[in-house]
Short mmCIF file of C-alpha atoms and ligand atoms in Angstrom, two decimals:
data_model
loop_
_atom_site.label_atom_id
_atom_site.label_comp_id
_atom_site.label_asym_id
_atom_site.label_seq_id
_atom_site.Cartn_x
_atom_site.Cartn_y
_atom_site.Cartn_z
CA MET G 225 107.10 105.42 123.74
CA ASN G 226 110.34 102.90 124.47
CA ILE G 227 113.13 104.82 123.90
CA LYS G 228 116.49 103.58 123.42
CA ILE G 229 120.21 106.02 122.93
CA TYR G 230 123.34 104.24 121.66
CA ASP G 231 126.84 104.53 122.26
CA SER G 232 127.08 103.30 118.18
CA VAL G 233 125.08 103.60 115.28
CA ASP G 234 127.00 100.09 113.66
CA LEU G 235 125.33 99.21 118.09
CA LEU G 236 121.89 101.16 116.76
CA TYR G 237 121.54 98.73 113.43
CA LYS G 238 122.94 95.28 114.87
CA GLU G 239 120.30 95.93 118.43
CA ALA G 240 117.45 96.96 114.61
CA ALA G 241 118.39 93.92 113.26
CA ALA G 242 118.40 91.67 116.12
CA PHE G 243 115.13 93.21 116.87
CA TYR G 244 113.31 92.48 112.87
CA LYS G 245 115.10 88.94 113.54
CA GLU G 246 113.35 88.31 116.21
CA LYS G 247 109.52 89.78 115.93
CA ILE G 248 109.94 87.98 111.39
CA SER G 249 110.87 84.66 112.79
CA HIS G 250 107.47 84.64 115.34
CA GLN G 251 105.43 85.57 113.13
CA PRO G 252 107.19 85.15 109.18
CA ASN G 253 103.93 85.43 107.10
CA MET G 254 104.22 89.50 108.13
CA ILE G 255 103.37 92.82 106.77
CA LEU G 256 105.79 95.19 107.99
CA GLY G 257 105.17 99.01 106.87
CA LEU G 258 108.72 100.43 105.12
CA ALA G 259 110.49 103.03 105.43
CA THR G 260 113.34 104.41 101.63
CA GLY G 261 116.03 106.92 102.00
CA THR G 262 119.30 107.14 104.63
CA THR G 263 118.33 106.17 107.74
CA PRO G 264 116.82 102.60 107.12
CA ILE G 265 120.23 101.43 104.15
CA PRO G 266 122.37 99.93 107.59
CA LEU G 267 119.49 97.95 108.90
CA TYR G 268 118.60 96.11 105.47
CA LYS G 269 121.82 95.83 104.89
CA LYS G 270 121.26 93.84 108.05
CA LEU G 271 119.03 92.05 107.52
CA ILE G 272 119.36 90.75 104.25
CA LYS G 273 122.44 89.16 104.97
CA ALA G 274 120.77 87.92 107.65
CA TYR G 275 118.73 86.62 104.67
CA LYS G 276 122.14 85.13 102.97
CA ALA G 277 123.66 83.43 106.29
CA GLY G 278 120.13 81.83 106.53
CA GLU G 279 119.24 83.24 110.16
CA LEU G 280 116.44 85.14 109.08
CA SER G 281 113.72 84.94 105.65
CA PHE G 282 111.00 86.86 103.96
CA LYS G 283 108.77 84.25 101.64
CA GLY G 284 105.98 85.29 104.24
CA ILE G 285 106.06 88.87 104.04
CA THR G 286 104.56 91.47 102.59
CA ALA G 287 104.97 95.39 102.56
CA TYR G 288 103.82 97.84 102.04
CA ASN G 289 105.90 101.13 101.70
CA LEU G 290 105.46 104.85 103.21
CA ASP G 291 105.31 106.81 99.64
CA GLU G 292 107.00 107.99 96.44
CA TYR G 293 108.13 110.99 94.70
CA VAL G 294 104.90 112.09 91.83
CA GLY G 295 106.08 111.99 88.26
CA LEU G 296 108.54 109.20 88.29
CA GLU G 297 108.70 106.20 86.74
CA LYS G 298 109.84 102.94 88.22
CA GLY G 299 112.76 102.97 86.64
CA HIS G 300 114.29 106.07 87.62
CA PRO G 301 117.69 105.17 90.26
CA ALA G 302 115.99 108.02 92.58
CA SER G 303 111.85 106.20 92.87
CA TYR G 304 111.38 104.72 95.58
CA TYR G 305 110.24 101.80 93.47
CA PHE G 306 114.12 101.82 92.26
CA PHE G 307 115.27 102.09 95.54
CA MET G 308 113.19 99.02 98.09
CA ARG G 309 114.29 96.98 95.22
CA ASP G 310 118.41 97.54 95.15
CA ASN G 311 118.32 97.59 98.44
CA LEU G 312 116.32 95.12 100.07
CA PHE G 313 113.97 92.72 97.43
CA ASN G 314 115.96 92.19 95.35
CA HIS G 315 118.53 90.28 97.58
CA VAL G 316 116.10 88.25 99.54
CA ASP G 317 113.64 85.61 99.63
CA ILE G 318 110.39 88.18 99.67
CA ASP G 319 107.37 87.62 96.95
CA LEU G 320 107.11 90.98 94.86
CA ASN G 321 103.49 90.57 94.01
CA ASN G 322 103.84 91.76 98.02
CA THR G 323 105.35 94.82 98.09
CA PHE G 324 103.83 97.42 97.62
CA ILE G 325 103.83 101.31 97.52
CA PRO G 326 102.22 104.37 95.83
CA ASP G 327 102.23 104.51 92.35
CA GLY G 328 104.12 107.09 90.87
CA SER G 329 104.83 107.09 87.91
CA ILE G 330 99.84 107.47 86.40
CA GLU G 331 98.13 110.23 87.64
CA PRO G 332 98.86 111.13 91.36
CA ASN G 333 94.24 111.38 92.09
CA GLU G 334 93.88 106.85 91.03
CA ALA G 335 98.00 106.14 93.12
CA ILE G 336 96.29 107.29 95.98
CA LYS G 337 93.03 105.40 95.80
CA LYS G 338 94.69 102.72 95.07
CA TYR G 339 97.35 102.71 97.79
CA GLN G 340 94.64 103.90 99.54
CA GLU G 341 92.08 100.79 99.06
CA GLN G 342 95.56 98.60 99.62
CA LEU G 343 95.65 99.31 102.44
CA ASP G 344 92.82 99.32 103.73
CA THR G 345 92.20 95.17 103.76
CA VAL G 346 95.22 95.44 105.90
CA THR G 347 97.20 95.70 109.07
CA ILE G 348 100.13 97.18 109.18
CA ASP G 349 102.39 94.79 111.89
CA ILE G 350 105.99 97.26 111.53
CA GLN G 351 105.71 100.05 110.16
CA LEU G 352 109.16 100.65 109.69
CA LEU G 353 109.56 105.53 109.29
CA GLY G 354 113.02 107.36 109.83
CA LEU G 355 112.85 111.11 110.70
CA GLY G 356 113.06 113.72 108.37
CA SER G 357 114.95 116.84 110.39
CA ASN G 358 111.83 119.15 110.22
CA GLY G 359 110.07 116.77 112.08
CA HIS G 360 108.38 114.60 109.00
CA ILE G 361 107.29 111.38 108.86
CA GLY G 362 106.30 109.42 105.74
CA PHE G 363 106.33 112.83 104.02
CA ASN G 364 103.42 113.64 105.79
CA GLU G 365 105.36 117.67 106.49
CA PRO G 366 104.01 119.72 109.52
CA GLY G 367 101.73 121.13 109.00
CA THR G 368 99.79 118.02 108.00
CA PRO G 369 96.32 116.95 109.53
CA PHE G 370 96.74 113.92 112.52
CA GLU G 371 93.33 112.42 110.81
CA SER G 372 94.78 111.79 107.13
CA HIS G 373 95.24 108.86 105.14
CA THR G 374 96.97 108.63 102.08
CA HIS G 375 97.52 112.00 100.19
CA MET G 376 99.66 114.13 97.68
CA VAL G 377 101.55 116.77 99.73
CA THR G 378 103.78 119.68 98.77
CA LEU G 379 107.57 118.46 99.04
CA ALA G 380 109.24 121.43 102.29
CA GLU G 381 111.69 122.65 100.65
CA LYS G 382 113.42 121.49 103.27
CA THR G 383 112.93 117.81 102.32
CA ARG G 384 113.39 118.53 98.53
CA LYS G 385 117.26 120.13 99.81
CA ASP G 386 118.16 116.75 101.42
CA ASN G 387 116.66 114.70 99.43
CA ALA G 388 118.48 116.64 96.57
CA ARG G 389 122.21 113.64 96.50
CA LEU G 390 119.78 111.27 95.08
CA PHE G 391 119.57 113.74 91.65
CA GLU G 392 122.01 114.99 90.06
CA LYS G 393 120.70 118.32 90.64
CA LEU G 394 117.78 120.58 93.14
CA GLU G 395 116.42 121.16 90.37
CA ASP G 396 115.44 117.03 89.30
CA VAL G 397 113.60 116.95 92.96
CA PRO G 398 110.01 116.12 92.46
CA HIS G 399 108.49 119.36 94.33
CA THR G 400 104.72 116.78 95.06
CA ALA G 401 104.67 113.40 96.92
CA VAL G 402 102.43 110.91 97.59
CA THR G 403 102.12 109.45 100.68
CA MET G 404 100.38 107.18 103.40
CA GLY G 405 98.85 109.51 105.70
CA ILE G 406 99.20 109.89 110.10
CA LYS G 407 96.39 108.38 110.25
CA ASP G 408 97.67 104.74 108.21
CA ILE G 409 100.66 105.19 109.82
CA MET G 410 99.31 105.05 113.52
CA ARG G 411 97.06 102.32 113.05
CA ALA G 412 100.44 99.96 112.52
CA ARG G 413 100.44 97.74 115.02
CA GLU G 414 103.70 98.79 116.66
CA VAL G 415 106.15 101.35 115.09
CA VAL G 416 110.38 101.70 115.00
CA LEU G 417 112.02 104.84 114.14
CA ILE G 418 115.27 104.84 113.72
CA ALA G 419 116.28 108.72 114.01
CA THR G 420 120.91 109.36 113.40
CA GLY G 421 122.85 112.20 113.08
CA LYS G 422 123.09 115.93 114.59
CA ASN G 423 120.60 117.29 111.96
CA LYS G 424 117.60 115.13 113.43
CA ALA G 425 118.28 116.18 117.62
CA GLN G 426 116.09 119.02 117.19
CA ALA G 427 112.97 116.54 115.63
CA VAL G 428 113.83 113.95 118.15
CA PHE G 429 113.49 117.09 120.28
CA GLY G 430 110.50 118.03 120.10
CA MET G 431 108.74 113.71 119.34
CA ILE G 432 109.67 112.95 122.47
CA LYS G 433 109.52 115.94 124.20
CA GLY G 434 107.59 118.45 123.11
CA GLU G 435 103.91 119.39 122.32
CA ILE G 436 101.85 117.39 120.21
CA SER G 437 101.46 119.03 117.74
CA GLU G 438 100.78 119.21 113.55
CA SER G 439 103.82 121.46 113.33
CA LEU G 440 105.73 118.43 114.41
CA PRO G 441 103.86 115.25 112.51
CA ALA G 442 106.72 113.00 114.71
CA SER G 443 104.86 114.36 118.20
CA VAL G 444 102.81 112.13 117.21
CA LEU G 445 103.72 108.98 118.61
CA GLN G 446 103.51 110.05 121.44
CA ASN G 447 100.17 108.93 121.28
CA HIS G 448 100.64 105.31 119.31
CA PRO G 449 100.63 102.57 122.47
CA ASN G 450 103.64 101.06 121.21
CA VAL G 451 106.35 102.43 120.26
CA HIS G 452 110.15 102.20 119.94
CA VAL G 453 112.38 103.59 119.32
CA PHE G 454 116.38 103.72 117.67
CA LEU G 455 118.42 106.90 118.15
CA ASP G 456 122.46 107.50 118.18
CA GLN G 457 124.78 109.86 120.77
CA ASP G 458 123.92 112.33 118.41
CA ALA G 459 119.99 112.35 117.26
CA ALA G 460 119.35 112.43 121.65
CA SER G 461 121.66 114.62 122.26
CA LEU G 462 119.36 118.11 122.49
CA LEU G 463 117.61 115.32 125.36
CA LEU G 464 120.44 114.30 126.67
CA ASN G 465 121.26 118.30 128.25
CA LYS G 466 118.00 119.56 128.75
C1 F6R F 1978 110.67 107.51 103.50
C2 F6R F 1978 110.23 108.85 104.39
C3 F6R F 1978 111.24 110.09 104.75
C4 F6R F 1978 112.71 109.43 105.83
C5 F6R F 1978 112.39 111.03 106.07
C6 F6R F 1978 114.22 110.80 105.94
O1 F6R F 1978 110.45 106.27 102.92
O2 F6R F 1978 109.21 108.27 105.11
O3 F6R F 1978 109.70 110.63 106.21
O4 F6R F 1978 112.90 108.73 106.54
O5 F6R F 1978 113.24 112.33 105.70
O6 F6R F 1978 115.18 110.57 105.79
P1 F6R F 1978 116.99 109.85 105.59
O7 F6R F 1978 116.22 108.48 106.44
O8 F6R F 1978 117.24 110.43 104.39
O9 F6R F 1978 117.27 110.53 106.45
#
């Protein structure tokens, strides 16, 4: 793992955006694996800014997202379909026909089959990941087999609580989601994982220094040959102390 620890969150995102700009300029038709949640928002903001400044184009990019809640219509403001349009796609020149995300509005088994078929046709060049405070990646919660492909998950209560801020109230947070599997994530040529804040410190420590175990899904990344980890001081605090 290539681990970088930044003094400021702003610098972290500047460097992460520079990483993407460089990669995309060399390979303008790359296939990106994208994430939702709080973590990627500052990165997307910087990429939008770069696009508006003429430094970057998404015209040739294809994007696959990690996951989606089950049971939310596409227009629901907390759906990841909506999130991606709102936070990135609507502000850059990506062809929306080249953006893929599990369909949370249809029967889950159908959504899983459809998404896996789409994923199986490609190799993701760079998979972006945030990190759950319990060590999840995508919505692969602790205990998910490393061999998993796209599947439906029951969200851990911790995850529902962590994500409740995006809903009016906790009861509105869906109990299930469809996520790319760990095996699918590991198939990406390169992985970028960003984690900031003290509430990620334990998971970061386990991911990097812990044993490789399905009880901390992100620890599987120790087996990936090309992972870039961007951390702020808070997320890295346990690594620095021990
Ligand atoms: C989002 C995703 C999740 C988040 C994780 C961290 O597509 O797959 O694994 O990356 O829950 O969420 P935030 O960034 O909100 O702390």
